[in-house]
């Protein structure tokens, strides 16, 4: 898939120090889209004299050393373990170099765009120039067309573009070019207006089998109803936090998803009475509001689930709620990252105006304040139960965002994402089509990995269950009730060092033989999830009643709570938070710290999917956590 694109990216990520040739340079294909996304048609050539605001996303300095830098402070064998970076060091290290700025600027000047027309963004991440379509087509050796969507939306794009060979390594991407708005409203709803990414939760919503009349909250009943005591028992979470003033734990929610205080209180009354009346610490980002205009499982289910369990499991540690996005637009992951890192902020940083929300907006009930840029100090652990399909987004967009997660890791932040609820299929149970394009349909045949789970610099969390009739002391299996644990192999991201051994062993001993050509079986791509936790039969208060809830959405805040308590113990004895955990959890020293899950599948795309097997697998990762053992391992690290 998108082979050309990937080769170009690999090249541009790998090459550095290219010198400026004296002769007039020849061009190289920089990005190419293999097909027009479904629903869009070419209407006409874009008028040659109309103006395009061209933006060149510049290659960041040292970005090819990012992985090594991250391992240096997060690998348990490194003498620098735990020496996290200050935010200013991160900004300085990765800002595009003077050489990069000069090379791209020099090329534009040579092409007739004088100093006064080319603007460098204050963050140094982007060069901007207003060109006519004719000029842009000449500059990028391309043709711009106007595309129409059946919803009526219009978009300008090209299908490929070129850059001089000596310029290409200094540019990540050019806007507008091949990129399309990624998500066009919910699947099958032709009437929904085309919308920009906005709602990363379009696919991963927890699911429910409906209301329950009476709660079974004894340990014997964990196979039919999960309550906090079941989770404490399953993972040995028997710990009272001591450093609640120093520690932080954050849950991210995207508007219009919202919690209801009355539901939190109903839950707390039954499961942790000391919390009745307590709210999470509210941090509003880009107009984030706890809306009450729309209620019901689809609007309250996710937030209620995340907060009820997280607040209970870490009590009395406060939980920070990052509520992101205003009512009319919502927001994207990049909008949240902007709030954490000012140098990434808006299209001067990492955003893509065609895929991320723009603030302030002038919409009715919209947020008309300034976009939140670097206004929020990230919590030590940040749990997000939303996600995209990798194919919803272009490789260049995911690469820039993934690098940003690595930067959070450098600063000592643990970033968790749920792996998805449709097994090897993507959100919406969509699979990729065989034509090698990134188009996704219900009858697609090819496994459809999820993002950011496929980013090697986040920790991806899958789902398990207790089989009916089993006790909490029996081994759990991969979740196969209502949802299937998202898992598989990336088509965009190569395999990171930390999981080469574990994934290599899986591919050597357990590679499914009957369907090798419908997933990335090359052995060189990132496998996910990394770990898992129970994701079935959660008792959650929603709209005044208790309902049974399923999803990796549930697993993720539980893992987050466990890791937050490990941080508490480390902070209590003067150590640093655990930060990016993957190099540690895949290391030999941690091999006994997980309950290996060896049974169950993650079906999808009309296949049984992968199977959980001894060792790492693309269904449940390394397994479910043992708090006591994780604590012991992490307390021995510096
Ligand atoms: C491009 O044009 C827009 C609209 O006229 C203007 O706001 C912007 O500053 C211009 N950008 C540059 C780099 O000249
Ligand atoms: C629970 O019951 C109420 C009242 O009958 C109903 O409105 C609501 O949709 C039900 N919730 C779920 C999650 O099924
Ligand atoms: C939850 O707690 C309330 C108050 O303590 C109690 O009346 C109710 O029966 C409990 N709900 C369930 C479903 O057990
Ligand atoms: C498989 O993943 C690798 C690493 O990300 C990538 O280079 C390759 O293009 C992918 N193959 C397909 C068929 O997508």
XYZ file of C-alpha atoms and ligand atoms in Angstrom:
694
model
C 0.000 0.000 0.000
C 1.192 3.476 -0.845
C 4.595 2.032 -1.473
C 5.898 5.021 -3.338
C 4.815 7.321 -0.594
C 6.492 5.251 2.029
C 9.724 5.011 0.152
C 9.721 8.766 -0.195
C 9.131 9.134 3.510
C 11.752 6.659 4.491
C 14.173 8.472 2.241
C 13.293 11.848 3.564
C 13.518 10.639 7.145
C 16.849 9.017 6.601
C 18.799 11.521 4.597
C 20.505 14.388 6.262
C 23.181 16.816 5.336
C 22.338 16.843 1.655
C 24.380 19.564 0.028
C 22.963 22.102 -2.326
C 23.947 21.296 -5.885
C 25.228 24.085 -8.055
C 23.472 22.908 -11.187
C 19.762 23.351 -11.719
C 18.383 20.415 -9.843
C 16.145 17.664 -11.112
C 12.948 16.738 -9.341
C 11.807 13.722 -7.356
C 8.309 12.511 -6.542
C 7.629 13.665 -2.994
C 4.106 12.421 -2.230
C 1.515 10.533 -4.235
C -2.053 9.481 -3.553
C -2.979 6.267 -5.296
C -6.709 6.937 -5.614
C -9.405 9.481 -4.954
C -11.100 8.827 -1.604
C -14.570 7.369 -2.010
C -17.353 9.908 -2.282
C -15.173 12.476 -4.057
C -15.114 13.229 -7.778
C -12.899 15.479 -9.883
C -14.975 18.428 -11.016
C -12.472 20.538 -12.982
C -8.961 21.964 -13.162
C -8.491 24.688 -10.588
C -8.483 28.130 -12.208
C -4.854 29.066 -13.001
C -5.074 32.586 -11.608
C -6.704 31.714 -8.259
C -4.532 31.980 -5.165
C -3.291 29.032 -3.092
C -1.883 29.541 0.401
C 1.029 27.099 0.035
C 2.649 25.872 3.234
C 5.835 23.826 3.414
C 6.082 21.686 6.560
C 9.831 21.691 7.276
C 11.759 18.657 8.408
C 12.542 18.862 12.096
C 16.175 18.702 13.252
C 17.453 15.497 14.786
C 14.148 13.789 14.050
C 16.033 10.705 12.855
C 17.651 10.490 16.291
C 14.350 10.807 18.137
C 14.008 7.101 18.770
C 17.531 6.773 20.179
C 17.046 9.845 22.340
C 13.843 8.376 23.717
C 15.446 5.004 24.462
C 18.313 6.754 26.186
C 15.968 7.970 28.922
C 13.401 5.144 28.896
C 15.310 1.916 28.336
C 15.820 0.154 31.664
C 19.444 -0.672 30.752
C 20.342 2.929 29.986
C 22.396 4.848 32.516
C 20.200 7.863 31.724
C 16.973 6.074 32.630
C 14.464 8.585 33.979
C 16.464 11.690 33.032
C 13.516 13.267 31.279
C 13.913 16.422 29.242
C 12.606 19.884 30.012
C 10.083 21.163 27.440
C 12.525 23.862 26.247
C 15.139 21.218 25.451
C 12.576 19.366 23.326
C 11.613 22.515 21.424
C 15.228 23.483 20.810
C 16.396 20.061 19.729
C 13.756 19.517 17.083
C 13.181 22.977 15.619
C 14.017 22.866 11.894
C 17.665 23.803 11.353
C 18.872 27.015 9.808
C 20.178 24.924 6.910
C 16.714 23.458 6.256
C 15.084 26.877 6.358
C 17.715 28.319 4.033
C 17.582 25.508 1.503
C 13.808 25.622 1.118
C 13.737 29.406 1.205
C 16.592 29.643 -1.286
C 14.782 27.363 -3.680
C 11.615 29.469 -3.430
C 13.617 32.644 -3.981
C 15.314 31.148 -7.019
C 11.849 30.308 -8.328
C 10.884 33.969 -8.121
C 9.319 34.218 -4.671
C 11.140 37.112 -3.070
C 11.912 37.476 0.604
C 8.809 39.602 1.140
C 6.481 36.876 -0.148
C 7.870 33.942 1.879
C 7.038 33.933 5.564
C 8.669 31.737 8.195
C 6.301 30.785 11.010
C 7.525 31.882 14.478
C 7.918 28.216 15.442
C 10.186 27.823 12.354
C 8.173 24.732 11.410
C 6.516 26.096 8.290
C 7.322 28.343 5.344
C 4.310 30.043 3.833
C 3.870 31.646 0.444
C 0.764 32.746 -1.441
C 1.017 31.618 -5.035
C -1.303 31.460 -7.978
C -2.331 27.965 -9.007
C -0.222 28.379 -12.118
C 2.862 29.219 -10.048
C 2.232 26.333 -7.659
C 1.804 23.867 -10.494
C 5.083 24.967 -11.997
C 6.854 24.904 -8.630
C 5.636 21.424 -7.656
C 5.358 19.891 -11.132
C 1.735 19.030 -10.553
C -1.859 19.871 -11.510
C -4.483 21.112 -9.066
C -8.071 20.001 -9.427
C -11.272 20.917 -7.693
C -13.000 17.890 -6.163
C -16.614 17.660 -5.091
C -18.072 15.438 -2.374
C -21.598 14.110 -2.594
C -22.380 16.151 0.505
C -21.657 19.309 -1.477
C -18.240 19.981 0.021
C -15.525 21.280 -2.314
C -11.799 20.617 -1.942
C -8.670 21.537 -3.915
C -6.016 18.844 -4.261
C -3.455 17.284 -6.547
C -2.781 13.565 -6.825
C 1.017 13.813 -6.598
C 3.709 16.459 -6.493
C 7.452 16.768 -6.908
C 10.262 18.646 -5.241
C 13.877 19.223 -6.289
C 16.018 16.317 -5.106
C 18.004 18.590 -2.793
C 14.868 20.174 -1.283
C 12.854 17.000 -0.705
C 14.793 15.794 2.383
C 14.067 19.102 4.100
C 10.298 19.022 3.664
C 7.772 16.739 5.375
C 4.753 17.799 3.387
C 3.191 20.576 1.347
C -0.324 21.916 1.905
C -2.650 21.953 0.083
C -1.551 18.967 -1.968
C -2.646 15.326 -1.945
C -4.379 15.411 1.441
C -8.115 15.117 1.833
C -10.334 15.690 4.807
C -9.999 12.385 6.533
C -13.391 11.677 7.993
C -16.602 12.563 6.294
C -19.138 12.006 8.999
C -20.344 8.610 10.018
C -20.284 5.709 7.654
C -23.360 5.138 5.550
C -24.842 8.514 6.355
C -24.708 10.170 2.961
C -26.704 13.038 4.381
C -24.086 13.948 6.987
C -22.137 16.969 5.858
C -18.514 16.333 4.998
C -16.550 17.276 8.083
C -12.945 17.574 8.936
C -11.375 15.012 11.232
C -12.857 16.584 14.313
C -14.106 13.467 15.974
C -11.424 10.880 16.508
C -14.064 8.910 18.398
C -16.130 8.270 15.302
C -15.240 4.604 15.658
C -14.112 3.623 19.129
C -17.140 4.045 21.287
C -17.699 1.634 24.112
C -20.649 -0.634 23.461
C -23.440 -1.618 25.781
C -25.826 -4.522 26.047
C -28.238 -2.300 27.939
C -29.462 -1.649 31.466
C -29.046 -4.015 34.359
C -31.592 -4.283 37.129
C -29.352 -5.322 39.998
C -25.619 -5.215 40.402
C -23.702 -8.354 41.238
C -20.688 -6.873 42.931
C -19.086 -9.889 44.541
C -15.821 -11.352 43.386
C -17.609 -14.540 42.376
C -19.534 -12.604 39.738
C -16.679 -10.955 37.856
C -17.405 -13.187 34.848
C -20.771 -11.491 34.365
C -20.231 -8.054 35.885
C -16.994 -6.160 36.324
C -16.956 -3.721 39.211
C -13.898 -1.995 40.711
C -13.248 -4.830 43.183
C -12.959 -7.268 40.266
C -10.275 -5.142 38.636
C -8.396 -4.699 41.907
C -8.478 -8.455 42.389
C -7.571 -9.333 38.803
C -4.515 -7.080 38.711
C -3.567 -6.975 42.378
C -4.233 -3.269 42.671
C -4.124 -3.028 46.430
C -2.497 0.324 46.998
C -3.303 3.573 48.772
C -1.601 6.537 47.092
C 0.708 8.718 49.200
C 1.917 11.398 46.792
C -1.361 12.753 45.519
C -0.089 16.341 45.595
C 2.877 15.553 43.364
C 1.310 13.000 41.057
C -0.973 13.618 38.065
C -3.206 11.356 35.976
C -5.156 12.659 32.986
C -8.143 11.370 30.995
C -8.861 12.937 27.591
C -12.423 13.361 26.269
C -13.557 14.944 23.014
C -16.676 17.111 22.909
C -19.598 16.374 22.499
C -18.775 13.364 24.694
C -19.471 14.464 28.298
C -19.784 13.063 31.798
C -22.812 13.604 34.024
C -22.084 14.396 37.657
C -25.302 12.644 38.696
C -23.992 9.462 37.074
C -20.601 9.768 38.753
C -22.399 10.169 42.059
C -24.655 7.196 41.428
C -21.599 5.082 40.680
C -19.616 6.413 43.633
C -22.553 5.854 46.003
C -22.330 2.172 45.189
C -18.589 1.713 44.827
C -16.641 4.468 46.606
C -18.849 6.582 48.824
C -16.029 8.968 49.772
C -16.103 10.253 46.183
C -19.777 11.250 46.114
C -19.952 14.869 44.989
C -16.389 14.829 43.632
C -15.661 15.934 40.068
C -12.524 15.484 38.038
C -10.181 18.474 37.821
C -11.555 20.155 34.720
C -9.162 21.469 32.048
C -10.983 22.967 29.078
C -9.028 22.946 25.821
C -10.194 24.876 22.754
C -13.592 25.560 24.233
C -14.078 22.104 25.734
C -17.401 21.986 27.583
C -19.338 19.394 29.551
C -22.387 19.657 27.354
C -25.764 18.600 28.723
C -27.892 19.323 25.662
C -27.515 15.842 24.298
C -27.541 12.826 26.581
C -27.744 9.075 26.164
C -25.203 6.323 25.941
C -23.516 7.742 22.818
C -22.900 11.082 24.485
C -22.192 10.039 28.091
C -21.044 6.425 27.855
C -17.349 7.009 27.198
C -16.765 9.862 29.657
C -18.801 8.231 32.416
C -16.989 4.931 32.012
C -13.520 6.462 31.955
C -14.054 8.770 34.919
C -16.028 6.414 37.151
C -13.343 3.725 36.962
C -10.283 5.975 36.911
C -11.470 8.087 39.857
C -12.390 5.011 41.866
C -9.179 3.094 41.198
C -6.782 5.915 42.085
C -8.832 7.506 44.894
C -7.810 9.789 46.633
C -5.545 10.798 43.732
C -7.319 13.486 41.694
C -8.016 12.764 38.057
C -7.499 15.544 35.505
C -10.105 15.706 32.762
C -8.856 17.222 29.502
C -12.081 18.143 27.736
C -11.095 19.007 24.176
C -13.019 20.870 21.499
C -16.050 23.108 21.296
C -19.635 22.107 20.551
C -19.904 22.780 16.831
C -16.484 21.434 15.817
C -15.142 19.045 18.415
C -11.383 18.714 18.014
C -8.622 16.384 16.857
C -5.664 14.793 18.641
C -3.449 17.509 17.155
C -5.589 20.189 18.812
C -4.953 18.476 22.156
C -1.233 18.124 21.453
C -1.126 21.848 20.664
C -2.278 22.585 24.194
C 0.568 20.468 25.587
C 3.311 21.766 23.266
C 3.273 25.348 22.041
C 5.953 24.602 19.434
C 3.590 22.136 17.753
C 0.680 24.509 17.834
C -1.613 25.260 14.891
C -0.384 25.099 11.336
C 2.721 26.922 12.432
C 3.533 23.707 14.288
C 2.212 20.288 13.382
C -1.420 20.873 12.502
C -2.916 20.497 9.088
C -5.628 23.059 8.450
C -7.447 20.615 6.195
C -7.572 17.923 8.879
C -7.502 19.665 12.249
C -9.930 22.132 13.747
C -9.108 25.819 13.574
C -9.661 28.026 16.626
C -10.983 30.578 17.231
C -14.030 29.772 15.118
C -17.019 31.972 14.448
C -19.641 29.256 14.546
C -22.772 29.570 16.677
C -21.858 28.343 20.194
C -18.284 28.026 18.923
C -15.079 28.814 20.756
C -13.868 32.257 19.781
C -10.899 32.434 22.130
C -7.344 31.811 20.998
C -6.348 28.205 20.317
C -4.789 26.629 23.397
C -1.061 26.533 22.647
C 1.345 25.200 25.236
C -1.088 26.205 27.964
C -1.364 22.814 29.645
C 1.306 20.915 31.509
C 0.862 17.254 30.576
C -0.082 14.796 33.335
C 2.348 11.963 34.116
C -0.049 9.428 32.582
C -2.523 10.394 29.851
C -5.226 7.910 28.870
C -7.210 8.286 25.630
C -9.993 5.932 24.565
C -10.464 7.358 21.072
C -8.761 6.521 17.815
C -8.681 6.627 14.031
C -8.080 4.012 11.421
C -4.513 4.477 10.210
C -5.848 4.720 6.640
C -8.089 7.673 7.593
C -4.936 9.780 7.721
C -2.004 10.349 5.391
C 1.392 8.903 6.354
C 2.982 12.344 6.623
C 0.259 13.502 9.012
C 0.609 10.419 11.230
C 4.427 10.681 11.212
C 4.348 14.242 12.511
C 1.822 13.376 15.188
C 3.673 10.217 16.197
C 6.900 12.184 16.655
C 4.959 14.417 19.010
C 4.069 11.429 21.208
C 7.762 10.580 21.341
C 8.444 14.118 22.548
C 5.933 13.651 25.347
C 7.831 10.480 26.204
C 11.066 12.482 26.349
C 9.363 14.729 28.879
C 8.420 11.714 31.027
C 4.773 11.320 30.019
C 3.119 7.902 29.586
C 0.700 8.046 26.630
C -1.958 5.320 26.423
C -4.410 4.672 23.588
C -7.070 1.992 23.291
C -6.420 -0.454 20.453
C -9.945 -0.499 18.967
C -12.987 -2.732 19.333
C -13.255 -4.449 15.971
C -10.380 -6.910 16.072
C -8.353 -6.825 12.872
C -10.972 -4.597 11.235
C -10.913 -0.868 11.823
C -13.405 1.470 13.449
C -16.844 0.957 11.996
C -15.821 -2.680 11.253
C -14.335 -1.353 8.006
C -11.576 -3.200 6.178
C -9.195 -2.059 3.469
C -9.821 -2.815 -0.177
C -7.532 -4.983 -2.260
C -6.822 -2.307 -4.837
C -3.849 -1.098 -2.799
C -5.614 2.161 -2.044
C -6.480 3.300 1.432
C -10.209 2.988 0.798
C -12.172 1.243 3.526
C -15.492 -0.556 3.211
C -17.552 -3.102 5.110
C -16.785 -5.724 2.483
C -13.061 -4.868 2.335
C -10.767 -7.881 2.699
C -7.615 -6.440 4.232
C -6.912 -5.865 7.921
C -7.278 -2.228 8.915
C -4.885 -1.117 11.689
C -5.692 1.712 14.104
C -3.840 4.956 14.791
C -2.300 6.180 17.142
C -1.961 2.555 18.340
C 0.415 1.859 15.446
C 2.664 4.752 16.457
C 5.645 3.063 18.144
C 5.817 5.855 20.747
C 2.463 5.269 22.426
C 1.390 2.305 24.539
C -1.575 0.549 22.959
C -4.067 -1.251 25.208
C -6.199 -4.231 24.096
C -9.079 -6.031 25.823
C -9.538 -9.313 27.696
C -12.456 -11.046 29.438
C -13.175 -13.627 32.113
C -14.892 -16.563 30.447
C -18.421 -17.214 31.650
C -18.363 -19.514 34.677
C -14.712 -18.751 35.419
C -13.359 -16.977 38.475
C -11.143 -13.925 38.588
C -8.286 -16.234 39.549
C -8.615 -18.210 36.302
C -6.597 -17.020 33.311
C -8.365 -14.353 31.272
C -8.760 -14.716 27.503
C -8.930 -12.230 24.633
C -12.215 -10.335 24.656
C -14.797 -11.966 22.396
C -18.004 -10.633 23.885
C -19.638 -7.745 22.034
C -16.218 -6.393 21.016
C -12.937 -7.858 19.747
C -9.562 -6.542 20.834
C -8.010 -4.300 18.170
C -4.645 -5.596 17.028
C -2.359 -6.251 14.107
C 0.484 -4.641 12.199
C 0.966 -1.126 10.879
C 1.162 -0.245 7.216
C 2.884 3.066 7.991
C 5.287 2.496 10.888
C 8.312 0.232 11.034
C 8.946 -2.109 13.931
C 10.598 -0.377 16.886
C 13.661 -1.982 18.460
C 11.997 -2.643 21.781
C 9.528 -5.152 20.315
C 11.717 -6.839 17.673
C 12.392 -9.861 19.838
C 8.808 -10.364 21.041
C 7.185 -9.790 17.656
C 9.892 -11.812 15.883
C 9.151 -14.746 18.166
C 5.440 -14.455 17.463
C 5.997 -14.384 13.699
C 8.411 -17.279 13.853
C 6.331 -19.573 16.053
C 2.746 -18.520 15.451
C 2.448 -16.723 12.129
C -1.050 -17.564 10.845
C -0.470 -19.508 7.657
C -3.877 -19.314 6.040
C -3.941 -15.587 5.304
C -0.536 -13.988 4.866
C -1.423 -11.526 2.137
C -4.176 -9.575 3.867
C -2.051 -8.012 6.587
C 1.408 -6.559 6.831
C 3.272 -9.807 7.395
C 6.625 -8.386 6.341
C 7.995 -8.641 9.872
C 9.299 -5.094 9.635
C 6.179 -3.287 10.793
C 5.001 -2.159 14.225
C 2.737 -4.709 15.966
C 0.050 -3.716 18.480
C -1.377 -3.734 21.144
C 1.371 -3.649 23.758
C -0.669 -4.716 26.795
C -4.270 -5.412 27.683
C -6.802 -5.413 30.491
C -10.366 -6.557 30.996
C -12.822 -4.914 28.600
C -16.097 -6.799 29.139
C -19.181 -6.416 31.309
C -18.234 -3.208 33.112
C -20.952 -1.882 35.384
C -21.256 1.816 34.500
C -23.812 4.415 35.573
C -25.238 6.080 32.462
C -28.169 8.466 32.524
C -29.406 7.434 35.922
C -29.165 3.683 35.479
C -26.514 1.041 35.461
C -25.587 -0.520 32.135
C -23.118 -3.200 31.114
C -20.319 -1.772 28.953
C -17.646 -3.318 26.712
C -14.550 -1.960 25.005
C -10.830 -1.296 24.942
C -12.221 2.071 26.039
C -12.643 0.453 29.449
C -9.293 -1.336 29.465
C -7.260 1.826 28.843
C -8.164 3.960 31.886
C -7.726 0.849 34.047
C -4.172 0.367 32.801
C -3.716 4.115 33.218
C -4.842 3.884 36.847
C -2.415 1.057 37.567
C 0.497 2.963 36.027
C -0.516 6.125 37.889
C -0.221 4.172 41.139
C 3.244 2.934 40.140
C 4.170 6.586 39.624
C 2.812 7.410 43.068
C 5.120 4.863 44.650
C 8.123 6.152 42.713
C 7.370 9.784 43.482
C 6.975 8.886 47.149
C 10.602 7.745 47.307
C 11.884 10.670 45.246
C 12.086 8.944 41.840
C 10.788 10.206 38.504
C 7.559 9.066 36.832
C 7.879 6.017 34.557
C 7.415 7.992 31.307
C 7.488 6.042 28.029
C 7.092 2.451 29.239
C 7.481 0.300 26.128
C 11.255 -0.317 26.267
C 10.824 -1.354 29.908
C 7.793 -3.616 29.578
C 9.251 -5.506 26.607
C 12.583 -6.015 28.393
C 13.506 -9.375 29.901
C 13.392 -7.934 33.392
C 9.657 -7.304 33.073
C 8.749 -10.622 31.479
C 7.118 -11.959 34.645
C 5.172 -8.758 35.306
C 2.258 -9.655 33.025
C -0.370 -12.368 32.975
C 0.220 -13.889 29.562
C -3.050 -14.334 27.647
C -2.955 -17.464 25.494
C -6.503 -17.993 24.298
C -9.041 -16.168 22.158
C -9.027 -14.355 18.821
C -9.642 -10.922 17.380
C -11.845 -11.706 14.421
C -12.670 -9.254 11.662
C -12.653 -8.793 7.879
C -14.378 -12.182 7.543
C -11.463 -13.982 9.177
C -10.871 -15.340 12.687
C -8.183 -12.663 13.026
C -5.075 -13.435 15.053
C -4.946 -15.768 18.062
C -3.679 -15.039 21.530
C -0.673 -17.333 22.110
C 2.112 -17.695 24.676
C 4.270 -14.568 24.620
C 3.392 -11.355 22.797
C 0.548 -11.533 20.279
C -1.334 -8.983 18.120
C -4.506 -9.509 20.186
C -3.533 -8.917 23.819
C 0.102 -7.777 23.523
C 2.292 -8.882 26.428
C -0.765 -9.652 28.574
C -2.533 -8.053 31.523
C -0.649 -6.250 34.301
C 0.303 -7.559 37.696
C 0.471 -4.407 39.795
C 2.637 -5.930 42.518
C 5.249 -7.158 40.053
C 5.246 -3.976 37.988
C 5.737 -2.019 41.178
C 8.609 -4.221 42.252
C 10.343 -3.883 38.850
C 9.846 -0.156 38.629
C 10.983 0.471 42.167
C 14.315 -1.185 41.371
C 14.877 1.121 38.386
C 16.567 4.475 39.092
C -1.565 35.105 2.180
O -2.816 35.750 1.970
C -3.625 35.847 3.134
C -4.966 36.410 2.717
O -4.798 37.562 1.957
C -2.906 36.674 4.177
O -3.684 36.732 5.363
C -1.581 36.013 4.503
O -0.869 36.779 5.440
C -0.762 35.823 3.240
N 0.426 35.039 3.579
C 1.637 35.363 3.166
C 2.725 34.450 3.551
O 1.856 36.336 2.476
C -32.018 2.216 30.178
O -33.402 2.389 30.432
C -33.895 3.677 30.112
C -35.327 3.777 30.572
O -36.040 2.652 30.205
C -33.728 3.894 28.606
O -34.179 5.183 28.259
C -32.257 3.776 28.243
O -32.099 3.891 26.846
C -31.704 2.456 28.715
N -30.262 2.505 28.576
C -29.572 1.619 27.893
C -28.099 1.828 27.878
O -30.066 0.667 27.318
C -26.621 1.392 44.415
O -26.609 2.031 45.643
C -27.874 2.514 46.018
C -27.677 3.374 47.249
O -26.720 2.802 48.096
C -28.806 1.341 46.274
O -30.071 1.796 46.654
C -28.932 0.590 44.984
O -29.659 -0.591 45.192
C -27.582 0.237 44.424
N -27.834 -0.158 43.087
C -27.674 -1.396 42.683
C -28.101 -1.629 41.253
O -27.226 -2.273 43.374
C 4.337 -2.913 5.839
O 4.948 -2.105 6.821
C 6.194 -1.552 6.431
C 6.756 -0.814 7.621
O 5.891 0.196 8.016
C 5.996 -0.678 5.214
O 7.233 -0.176 4.797
C 5.336 -1.462 4.099
O 5.054 -0.624 3.011
C 4.041 -2.078 4.593
N 3.468 -2.925 3.557
C 2.261 -2.713 3.087
C 1.799 -3.699 2.065
O 1.563 -1.796 3.461
